[in-house]
Amino acid sequence: MADAKDSTSATDTTVKRRVALKVLATTLGAGAFAKAIAPIQQFTASTNAQEWLQKHYRELSSRELREVLARLEAETKQKYGREVTIEDVRPQAGVQFAYALNLSVCIGCRRCVEACHQENNHDRASHNSYIRVLEMEQGSMDMERGRADYDHPVRDEGKFYLPVQCQQCENPPCTKVCPVEATWKEPDGIVVVDYNWCIGCRYCEAACPYHARRFNWRKPEVPAHEINPKQSYLSNRIRPQGVVEKCTFCLHKTRKGELPACLEACPTGARVFGNVLDPNSSIRWVLENKRVYVLKEELGTRPRFFYFFDK
Amino acid sequence: MSRDNKTAHHLTYPRFLLSAFWRASEGSWVFYTWMTALTAIALVGAHAWALQLANGMAVTAMTDHVSWGLYIANFTFLVGLAAGGVMMVVPAYLYDDHDMHDVVIIGELLAVAALVMALLFVVVDLGRPDRFWHMLPGIGRFHWPISMLSWDVIVLNGYLLLNLHVCGYLIYTRYLGKKPDPRWYRPFVFLSIAWAFSIHTVTAFLYAGLGGRPFWNSALLAPRFLASAFVTGPAFIVLVLQIVRRTTRFTVPEGAIQRLLSILRVTVLVNLFMVASEIFTIFYSGGAHAAAGRYLFLGLHGHAELVPWIWTAISFNVLAAIVIHTPALYRDRRVLNAALILTFVGVWIEKGMGLIVPGFVPSTLHEIVPYAPSKAEWQVCAGVWAFGLMIFTVIMKVGLQAMTGEMRAPSAESDAHTINNDDHAEEAR
Ligand code: SF4
Ligand code: SF4
């Protein structure tokens, strides 16, 4: 190791002693380093080689995709103790989804928030959900005067309620910024995340103007009996630690003709969802007959989530 | 140099590396104490990071509301420090300032260390660092040219390589006792000048490009980043030059220090001017877009977590500006050095707690969720800084000894420039 010739006038023994000391110090340092980063083993144990080598969702062949889904099902069984099915539900041709919400009838009960929490297998401890409801001052559209942490019986005098979730922007700033294309817009308008490709930089979370994205700050915990076993790869399967997730308009349901969980849970019928390309759909009727508006229109994100008032 | 006998690089280069390793680990007890202390801090940081990886980023104080914190703040600051080194390169190469030419390698070595730290801060901020390969062009899916982050990855790594090449080449040729061939480094130096501007501009665009964050979405951000970079770079280098003078045989011409100080006199004021413009725009027009600014400078709806930070930063910078413009004060080197440290810390706060965090508070839905870094975050940050300073110390040691001729290849021993490189004449520290 030592380039002893370099130090010409040093005596042999001094050099030898120095070499020995340096070897000792290096060994000690390396040992201490190994000890310091030992907790990494816990992390590596939670993942595996197949997962690490897995390709981007859109590059998987159908055979590879089947293997991935089977592996994920087995992992859920092993880690969460529950038999689940994870499908890959593809967008349908001729379908463009949109959502509308009637602010005149929403009472701010947050049933949609709860339904999302259950449907999408959110972490129980943090009570995560893709929907946030703002309690707003009657007569003002200023979000600065709204509160998301209201905690009293609803609906309150002089207030109205503004539920906000992913707006499935037509021009989404979140997908633009992703350095690895882990998030993109699907042909039916839904913005999705490949949880197995995301590197967890949270740039998209900073870019989203609607606070629609969530990060898995720790491994999500859901008791086995509370897990929703009907899952899909791009939506409600239990997410890994350290990646970003978001509302997918419940694509595992809606792409099969069902309605999103938040709509089904709404007791007032404030929510309207459907395919805007279908001339007979109720969403089409709302968009054609109500004076709808979108949040932060000035940003040019062109949301697919509309709001309207009845009276 | 291109004249005579070809050097057998495959033999001399490994020998050069060995020699560099040997010299990097030689020094006085001050040096060993310094390195041991840094190692200890770096180990604490490595441990905290390993725990963060195992238990998730919940060990940080970041939330879905404030999703970037101390790590990205330090990253931003360090990109500035790396770019700031160019303030030595410009006078040396564009204006042929000979004093500066003698010491310019220090600015380049600083850029190397600062970039290593900046890149490490990105790595520790990732939720899944194990998936870094997804970013590699070719095998991963590198989202270039759309994502600003992909540009940043390119310019930062490019700048690192440029500086590594220039420093490595100069040090190696000096080691061989030869005169460096300008063709092998001058074009790269000129490229690196333009590149230095690009690294901090692209880093500013990372934030300025987000329409949903009005506090960042300003055309002033990139110029402001550059101004503050040209404050921290020269300030840090003037401090380093004085340490070099005391602890090595490397001669530091006073002219270089004076030149850096005169650059600093301008940049400190430009930086303060930009902060003032920002404050004017926020408070004169008001409105919801100014909410983050109000939160930062005065507090908002009963929350004032960042107010002490930003006013500390501004007072530090104002104080430093006063000192470096008042001959009676700056003539005393201790006062001057205190001012340099103040402005260094001032910009660090301004770019971190004063720039990254208020981008998230209030949130995009106008909720105020305060953020203060957790213990784990402080540990990781200290660890990265300690590691970076270790790198800086080591490359400075090797680089400067090659420059003075203390480190020479055996084949170069006949060289007239060789200074006595007796190991026991313990020069370094
Ligand atoms: S609301 Fe946010 S997450 Fe959803 S598409 Fe728009 S920018 Fe992306
Ligand atoms: S957090 Fe994931 S999805 Fe979001 S930008 Fe980073 S890699 Fe892309």
mmCIF file of C-alpha atoms in Angstrom, chain B residues 46-311:
data_model
loop_
_atom_site.group_PDB
_atom_site.id
_atom_site.type_symbol
_atom_site.label_atom_id
_atom_site.label_comp_id
_atom_site.label_asym_id
_atom_site.label_seq_id
_atom_site.Cartn_x
_atom_site.Cartn_y
_atom_site.Cartn_z
ATOM 1 C CA ALA B 46 -24.227 7.495 7.995
ATOM 2 C CA HIS B 47 -25.961 5.757 10.884
ATOM 3 C CA ALA B 48 -28.836 8.255 10.892
ATOM 4 C CA TRP B 49 -29.236 7.782 7.154
ATOM 5 C CA ALA B 50 -29.240 3.998 7.470
ATOM 6 C CA LEU B 51 -31.988 4.280 10.080
ATOM 7 C CA GLN B 52 -33.934 6.591 7.792
ATOM 8 C CA LEU B 53 -33.710 4.019 5.038
ATOM 9 C CA ALA B 54 -34.823 1.222 7.332
ATOM 10 C CA ASN B 55 -37.648 3.040 9.116
ATOM 11 C CA GLY B 56 -38.746 5.333 6.342
ATOM 12 C CA MET B 57 -38.461 9.061 5.918
ATOM 13 C CA ALA B 58 -40.928 9.534 8.735
ATOM 14 C CA VAL B 59 -37.809 10.000 10.884
ATOM 15 C CA THR B 60 -37.460 13.384 9.221
ATOM 16 C CA ALA B 61 -39.776 16.276 10.055
ATOM 17 C CA MET B 62 -40.948 16.513 6.453
ATOM 18 C CA THR B 63 -44.617 15.970 5.687
ATOM 19 C CA ASP B 64 -46.863 15.929 2.631
ATOM 20 C CA HIS B 65 -47.213 19.658 3.207
ATOM 21 C CA VAL B 66 -43.525 20.485 3.529
ATOM 22 C CA SER B 67 -42.152 17.702 1.355
ATOM 23 C CA TRP B 68 -38.626 19.092 0.983
ATOM 24 C CA GLY B 69 -36.596 20.347 3.915
ATOM 25 C CA LEU B 70 -33.092 20.606 5.230
ATOM 26 C CA TYR B 71 -31.605 18.175 2.706
ATOM 27 C CA ILE B 72 -32.753 20.045 -0.370
ATOM 28 C CA ALA B 73 -31.890 23.332 1.332
ATOM 29 C CA ASN B 74 -28.299 22.186 1.765
ATOM 30 C CA PHE B 75 -28.256 20.817 -1.745
ATOM 31 C CA THR B 76 -29.247 24.223 -3.119
ATOM 32 C CA PHE B 77 -26.688 26.014 -1.006
ATOM 33 C CA LEU B 78 -23.876 23.670 -2.021
ATOM 34 C CA VAL B 79 -24.597 23.981 -5.714
ATOM 35 C CA GLY B 80 -24.095 27.694 -5.097
ATOM 36 C CA LEU B 81 -20.826 27.097 -3.294
ATOM 37 C CA ALA B 82 -19.605 24.949 -6.182
ATOM 38 C CA ALA B 83 -20.577 27.630 -8.677
ATOM 39 C CA GLY B 84 -19.002 30.315 -6.474
ATOM 40 C CA GLY B 85 -15.530 28.875 -7.019
ATOM 41 C CA VAL B 86 -15.726 30.201 -10.555
ATOM 42 C CA MET B 87 -15.169 33.686 -9.136
ATOM 43 C CA MET B 88 -11.496 32.700 -8.959
ATOM 44 C CA VAL B 89 -11.450 31.195 -12.412
ATOM 45 C CA VAL B 90 -12.900 34.231 -14.158
ATOM 46 C CA PRO B 91 -10.235 36.732 -13.014
ATOM 47 C CA ALA B 92 -7.477 34.175 -13.483
ATOM 48 C CA TYR B 93 -8.336 33.153 -17.022
ATOM 49 C CA LEU B 94 -10.423 35.963 -18.466
ATOM 50 C CA TYR B 95 -8.526 38.882 -16.964
ATOM 51 C CA ASP B 96 -5.120 37.216 -16.620
ATOM 52 C CA ASP B 97 -4.842 38.076 -12.971
ATOM 53 C CA HIS B 98 -1.532 36.366 -12.146
ATOM 54 C CA ASP B 99 -1.997 36.272 -8.400
ATOM 55 C CA MET B 100 -5.296 34.567 -8.896
ATOM 56 C CA HIS B 101 -3.804 32.197 -11.429
ATOM 57 C CA ASP B 102 -1.492 30.853 -8.759
ATOM 58 C CA VAL B 103 -4.330 29.826 -6.490
ATOM 59 C CA VAL B 104 -7.150 29.119 -8.909
ATOM 60 C CA ILE B 105 -6.874 25.379 -8.358
ATOM 61 C CA ILE B 106 -8.301 25.896 -4.872
ATOM 62 C CA GLY B 107 -11.550 27.158 -6.380
ATOM 63 C CA GLU B 108 -11.694 24.105 -8.607
ATOM 64 C CA LEU B 109 -10.991 21.712 -5.757
ATOM 65 C CA LEU B 110 -13.719 23.429 -3.728
ATOM 66 C CA ALA B 111 -16.142 22.866 -6.598
ATOM 67 C CA VAL B 112 -15.336 19.145 -6.547
ATOM 68 C CA ALA B 113 -15.963 18.816 -2.805
ATOM 69 C CA ALA B 114 -19.106 20.972 -2.877
ATOM 70 C CA LEU B 115 -20.563 18.953 -5.747
ATOM 71 C CA VAL B 116 -19.926 15.667 -4.004
ATOM 72 C CA MET B 117 -21.825 17.015 -1.010
ATOM 73 C CA ALA B 118 -24.636 18.408 -3.177
ATOM 74 C CA LEU B 119 -25.095 15.051 -4.899
ATOM 75 C CA LEU B 120 -25.057 13.246 -1.568
ATOM 76 C CA PHE B 121 -27.788 15.548 -0.313
ATOM 77 C CA VAL B 122 -29.942 14.492 -3.259
ATOM 78 C CA VAL B 123 -29.268 10.837 -2.490
ATOM 79 C CA VAL B 124 -30.214 11.156 1.183
ATOM 80 C CA ASP B 125 -33.420 12.922 0.163
ATOM 81 C CA LEU B 126 -34.569 10.010 -2.036
ATOM 82 C CA GLY B 127 -37.213 7.676 -0.681
ATOM 83 C CA ARG B 128 -35.775 4.847 -2.813
ATOM 84 C CA PRO B 129 -32.060 5.401 -3.363
ATOM 85 C CA ASP B 130 -31.844 1.712 -4.307
ATOM 86 C CA ARG B 131 -33.611 2.613 -7.551
ATOM 87 C CA PHE B 132 -31.061 5.208 -8.632
ATOM 88 C CA TRP B 133 -30.440 3.210 -11.795
ATOM 89 C CA HIS B 134 -33.874 4.227 -13.082
ATOM 90 C CA MET B 135 -32.230 7.555 -13.814
ATOM 91 C CA LEU B 136 -29.383 6.201 -15.911
ATOM 92 C CA PRO B 137 -29.858 7.028 -19.578
ATOM 93 C CA GLY B 138 -30.169 3.909 -21.670
ATOM 94 C CA ILE B 139 -31.063 1.354 -19.026
ATOM 95 C CA GLY B 140 -33.449 3.468 -16.969
ATOM 96 C CA ARG B 141 -35.968 6.042 -18.203
ATOM 97 C CA PHE B 142 -34.217 9.356 -17.949
ATOM 98 C CA HIS B 143 -36.909 12.003 -18.481
ATOM 99 C CA TRP B 144 -34.776 14.380 -20.478
ATOM 100 C CA PRO B 145 -35.284 17.104 -21.691
ATOM 101 C CA ILE B 146 -38.690 17.633 -20.054
ATOM 102 C CA SER B 147 -37.813 17.277 -16.378
ATOM 103 C CA MET B 148 -35.675 20.065 -14.947
ATOM 104 C CA LEU B 149 -34.257 17.538 -12.527
ATOM 105 C CA SER B 150 -32.838 15.546 -15.425
ATOM 106 C CA TRP B 151 -31.064 18.712 -16.591
ATOM 107 C CA ASP B 152 -29.726 19.234 -13.134
ATOM 108 C CA VAL B 153 -28.356 15.700 -13.007
ATOM 109 C CA ILE B 154 -26.541 16.355 -16.277
ATOM 110 C CA VAL B 155 -25.091 19.762 -15.421
ATOM 111 C CA LEU B 156 -24.024 18.785 -11.903
ATOM 112 C CA ASN B 157 -22.274 15.600 -12.974
ATOM 113 C CA GLY B 158 -20.806 17.376 -15.980
ATOM 114 C CA TYR B 159 -19.409 20.132 -13.800
ATOM 115 C CA LEU B 160 -17.971 17.567 -11.429
ATOM 116 C CA LEU B 161 -16.247 15.760 -14.288
ATOM 117 C CA LEU B 162 -14.904 18.997 -15.778
ATOM 118 C CA ASN B 163 -13.376 20.065 -12.497
ATOM 119 C CA LEU B 164 -12.038 16.602 -11.774
ATOM 120 C CA HIS B 165 -10.378 16.586 -15.151
ATOM 121 C CA VAL B 166 -8.815 20.036 -14.818
ATOM 122 C CA CYS B 167 -7.584 19.497 -11.254
ATOM 123 C CA GLY B 168 -6.508 15.930 -11.899
ATOM 124 C CA TYR B 169 -4.600 16.897 -15.002
ATOM 125 C CA LEU B 170 -2.811 19.827 -13.382
ATOM 126 C CA ILE B 171 -1.904 17.863 -10.284
ATOM 127 C CA TYR B 172 -0.682 14.857 -12.236
ATOM 128 C CA THR B 173 1.502 16.877 -14.605
ATOM 129 C CA ARG B 174 2.984 18.749 -11.670
ATOM 130 C CA TYR B 175 3.677 15.428 -10.016
ATOM 131 C CA LEU B 176 5.537 14.346 -13.133
ATOM 132 C CA GLY B 177 7.475 17.596 -12.931
ATOM 133 C CA LYS B 178 6.227 18.736 -16.305
ATOM 134 C CA LYS B 179 4.654 21.896 -17.514
ATOM 135 C CA PRO B 180 0.935 21.369 -18.166
ATOM 136 C CA ASP B 181 -0.049 21.526 -21.806
ATOM 137 C CA PRO B 182 -2.648 24.323 -22.185
ATOM 138 C CA ARG B 183 -4.440 22.347 -24.871
ATOM 139 C CA TRP B 184 -5.336 19.780 -22.266
ATOM 140 C CA TYR B 185 -6.880 22.099 -19.758
ATOM 141 C CA ARG B 186 -7.568 25.630 -21.055
ATOM 142 C CA PRO B 187 -10.588 24.674 -23.207
ATOM 143 C CA PHE B 188 -12.014 22.787 -20.242
ATOM 144 C CA VAL B 189 -11.466 25.731 -17.948
ATOM 145 C CA PHE B 190 -13.343 28.049 -20.298
ATOM 146 C CA LEU B 191 -16.100 25.502 -20.643
ATOM 147 C CA SER B 192 -16.284 25.251 -16.874
ATOM 148 C CA ILE B 193 -16.857 28.999 -16.543
ATOM 149 C CA ALA B 194 -20.028 28.835 -18.620
ATOM 150 C CA TRP B 195 -20.925 25.588 -16.923
ATOM 151 C CA ALA B 196 -20.665 27.118 -13.447
ATOM 152 C CA PHE B 197 -23.372 29.599 -14.360
ATOM 153 C CA SER B 198 -25.492 26.800 -15.755
ATOM 154 C CA ILE B 199 -25.440 24.641 -12.629
ATOM 155 C CA HIS B 200 -26.934 27.302 -10.453
ATOM 156 C CA THR B 201 -29.312 28.561 -13.097
ATOM 157 C CA VAL B 202 -30.713 25.093 -13.731
ATOM 158 C CA THR B 203 -31.010 24.503 -9.990
ATOM 159 C CA ALA B 204 -33.006 27.737 -9.710
ATOM 160 C CA PHE B 205 -35.222 26.659 -12.624
ATOM 161 C CA LEU B 206 -35.998 23.501 -10.654
ATOM 162 C CA TYR B 207 -38.026 25.700 -8.320
ATOM 163 C CA ALA B 208 -38.852 28.682 -10.507
ATOM 164 C CA GLY B 209 -40.566 26.398 -13.011
ATOM 165 C CA LEU B 210 -43.303 25.370 -10.596
ATOM 166 C CA GLY B 211 -46.370 27.492 -11.310
ATOM 167 C CA GLY B 212 -48.180 26.143 -8.270
ATOM 168 C CA ARG B 213 -45.579 27.605 -5.868
ATOM 169 C CA PRO B 214 -45.849 31.389 -6.204
ATOM 170 C CA PHE B 215 -43.004 32.021 -3.792
ATOM 171 C CA TRP B 216 -40.559 30.302 -6.171
ATOM 172 C CA ASN B 217 -42.299 31.081 -9.438
ATOM 173 C CA SER B 218 -40.283 34.236 -10.009
ATOM 174 C CA ALA B 219 -37.894 35.274 -12.736
ATOM 175 C CA LEU B 220 -35.657 36.771 -10.083
ATOM 176 C CA LEU B 221 -34.857 33.381 -8.602
ATOM 177 C CA ALA B 222 -32.003 32.417 -10.935
ATOM 178 C CA PRO B 223 -30.216 35.795 -10.723
ATOM 179 C CA ARG B 224 -30.671 35.731 -6.966
ATOM 180 C CA PHE B 225 -29.180 32.259 -6.768
ATOM 181 C CA LEU B 226 -26.148 33.388 -8.737
ATOM 182 C CA ALA B 227 -25.670 36.517 -6.635
ATOM 183 C CA SER B 228 -25.732 34.540 -3.414
ATOM 184 C CA ALA B 229 -23.434 31.896 -4.914
ATOM 185 C CA PHE B 230 -20.907 34.599 -5.676
ATOM 186 C CA VAL B 231 -21.120 35.663 -2.050
ATOM 187 C CA THR B 232 -20.514 32.262 -0.479
ATOM 188 C CA GLY B 233 -17.836 31.123 -2.932
ATOM 189 C CA PRO B 234 -15.395 34.021 -2.440
ATOM 190 C CA ALA B 235 -16.143 34.263 1.303
ATOM 191 C CA PHE B 236 -15.311 30.613 1.826
ATOM 192 C CA ILE B 237 -12.231 30.736 -0.352
ATOM 193 C CA VAL B 238 -10.781 33.780 1.423
ATOM 194 C CA LEU B 239 -11.091 31.860 4.688
ATOM 195 C CA VAL B 240 -9.510 28.783 3.144
ATOM 196 C CA LEU B 241 -6.647 30.789 1.628
ATOM 197 C CA GLN B 242 -5.709 32.069 5.058
ATOM 198 C CA ILE B 243 -5.681 28.541 6.457
ATOM 199 C CA VAL B 244 -3.574 27.380 3.527
ATOM 200 C CA ARG B 245 -1.115 30.168 4.219
ATOM 201 C CA ARG B 246 -0.699 29.084 7.807
ATOM 202 C CA THR B 247 -0.545 25.350 7.352
ATOM 203 C CA THR B 248 1.187 24.652 4.052
ATOM 204 C CA ARG B 249 4.168 25.766 2.043
ATOM 205 C CA PHE B 250 1.928 26.869 -0.738
ATOM 206 C CA THR B 251 2.327 30.616 -1.310
ATOM 207 C CA VAL B 252 -0.880 32.579 -1.329
ATOM 208 C CA PRO B 253 -0.403 36.014 -2.908
ATOM 209 C CA GLU B 254 -2.188 38.781 -1.055
ATOM 210 C CA GLY B 255 -3.421 40.060 -4.424
ATOM 211 C CA ALA B 256 -5.703 37.041 -4.777
ATOM 212 C CA ILE B 257 -7.320 37.669 -1.410
ATOM 213 C CA GLN B 258 -7.813 41.343 -2.217
ATOM 214 C CA ARG B 259 -9.342 40.522 -5.578
ATOM 215 C CA LEU B 260 -11.815 38.118 -4.011
ATOM 216 C CA LEU B 261 -12.740 40.696 -1.410
ATOM 217 C CA SER B 262 -13.438 43.298 -4.047
ATOM 218 C CA ILE B 263 -15.688 40.821 -5.858
ATOM 219 C CA LEU B 264 -17.406 40.124 -2.581
ATOM 220 C CA ARG B 265 -18.011 43.826 -1.955
ATOM 221 C CA VAL B 266 -20.137 43.920 -5.071
ATOM 222 C CA THR B 267 -21.928 40.602 -4.775
ATOM 223 C CA VAL B 268 -22.958 41.089 -1.156
ATOM 224 C CA LEU B 269 -24.725 44.294 -2.133
ATOM 225 C CA VAL B 270 -26.299 42.793 -5.238
ATOM 226 C CA ASN B 271 -27.630 39.957 -3.144
ATOM 227 C CA LEU B 272 -29.098 42.302 -0.552
ATOM 228 C CA PHE B 273 -30.595 44.429 -3.309
ATOM 229 C CA MET B 274 -32.404 41.394 -4.710
ATOM 230 C CA VAL B 275 -33.744 40.439 -1.301
ATOM 231 C CA ALA B 276 -35.017 44.007 -0.968
ATOM 232 C CA SER B 277 -36.759 43.826 -4.364
ATOM 233 C CA GLU B 278 -38.393 40.611 -3.272
ATOM 234 C CA ILE B 279 -39.607 42.207 -0.045
ATOM 235 C CA PHE B 280 -40.992 45.212 -1.896
ATOM 236 C CA THR B 281 -42.976 43.069 -4.335
ATOM 237 C CA ILE B 282 -44.399 40.948 -1.543
ATOM 238 C CA PHE B 283 -45.515 43.756 0.701
ATOM 239 C CA TYR B 284 -46.517 46.487 -1.703
ATOM 240 C CA SER B 285 -48.834 44.394 -3.847
ATOM 241 C CA GLY B 286 -49.872 41.899 -1.184
ATOM 242 C CA GLY B 287 -52.584 39.373 -2.026
ATOM 243 C CA ALA B 288 -52.589 35.619 -1.729
ATOM 244 C CA HIS B 289 -49.422 35.227 -3.763
ATOM 245 C CA ALA B 290 -47.539 37.107 -1.098
ATOM 246 C CA ALA B 291 -48.762 34.801 1.682
ATOM 247 C CA ALA B 292 -45.532 32.793 1.798
ATOM 248 C CA GLY B 293 -43.505 35.984 1.917
ATOM 249 C CA ARG B 294 -45.597 37.337 4.742
ATOM 250 C CA TYR B 295 -45.233 34.062 6.594
ATOM 251 C CA LEU B 296 -41.471 34.224 6.140
ATOM 252 C CA PHE B 297 -40.818 37.837 7.089
ATOM 253 C CA LEU B 298 -43.596 38.694 9.531
ATOM 254 C CA GLY B 299 -45.545 35.572 10.326
ATOM 255 C CA LEU B 300 -49.048 34.646 9.177
ATOM 256 C CA HIS B 301 -52.214 33.717 11.087
ATOM 257 C CA GLY B 302 -50.344 33.343 14.353
ATOM 258 C CA HIS B 303 -47.496 31.305 12.819
ATOM 259 C CA ALA B 304 -44.035 32.848 12.809
ATOM 260 C CA GLU B 305 -41.663 29.862 12.794
ATOM 261 C CA LEU B 306 -39.384 31.225 10.081
ATOM 262 C CA VAL B 307 -39.295 34.862 11.160
ATOM 263 C CA PRO B 308 -36.234 34.541 13.453
ATOM 264 C CA TRP B 309 -34.361 32.604 10.764
ATOM 265 C CA ILE B 310 -34.794 35.113 7.979
ATOM 266 C CA TRP B 311 -34.060 38.179 10.077
#
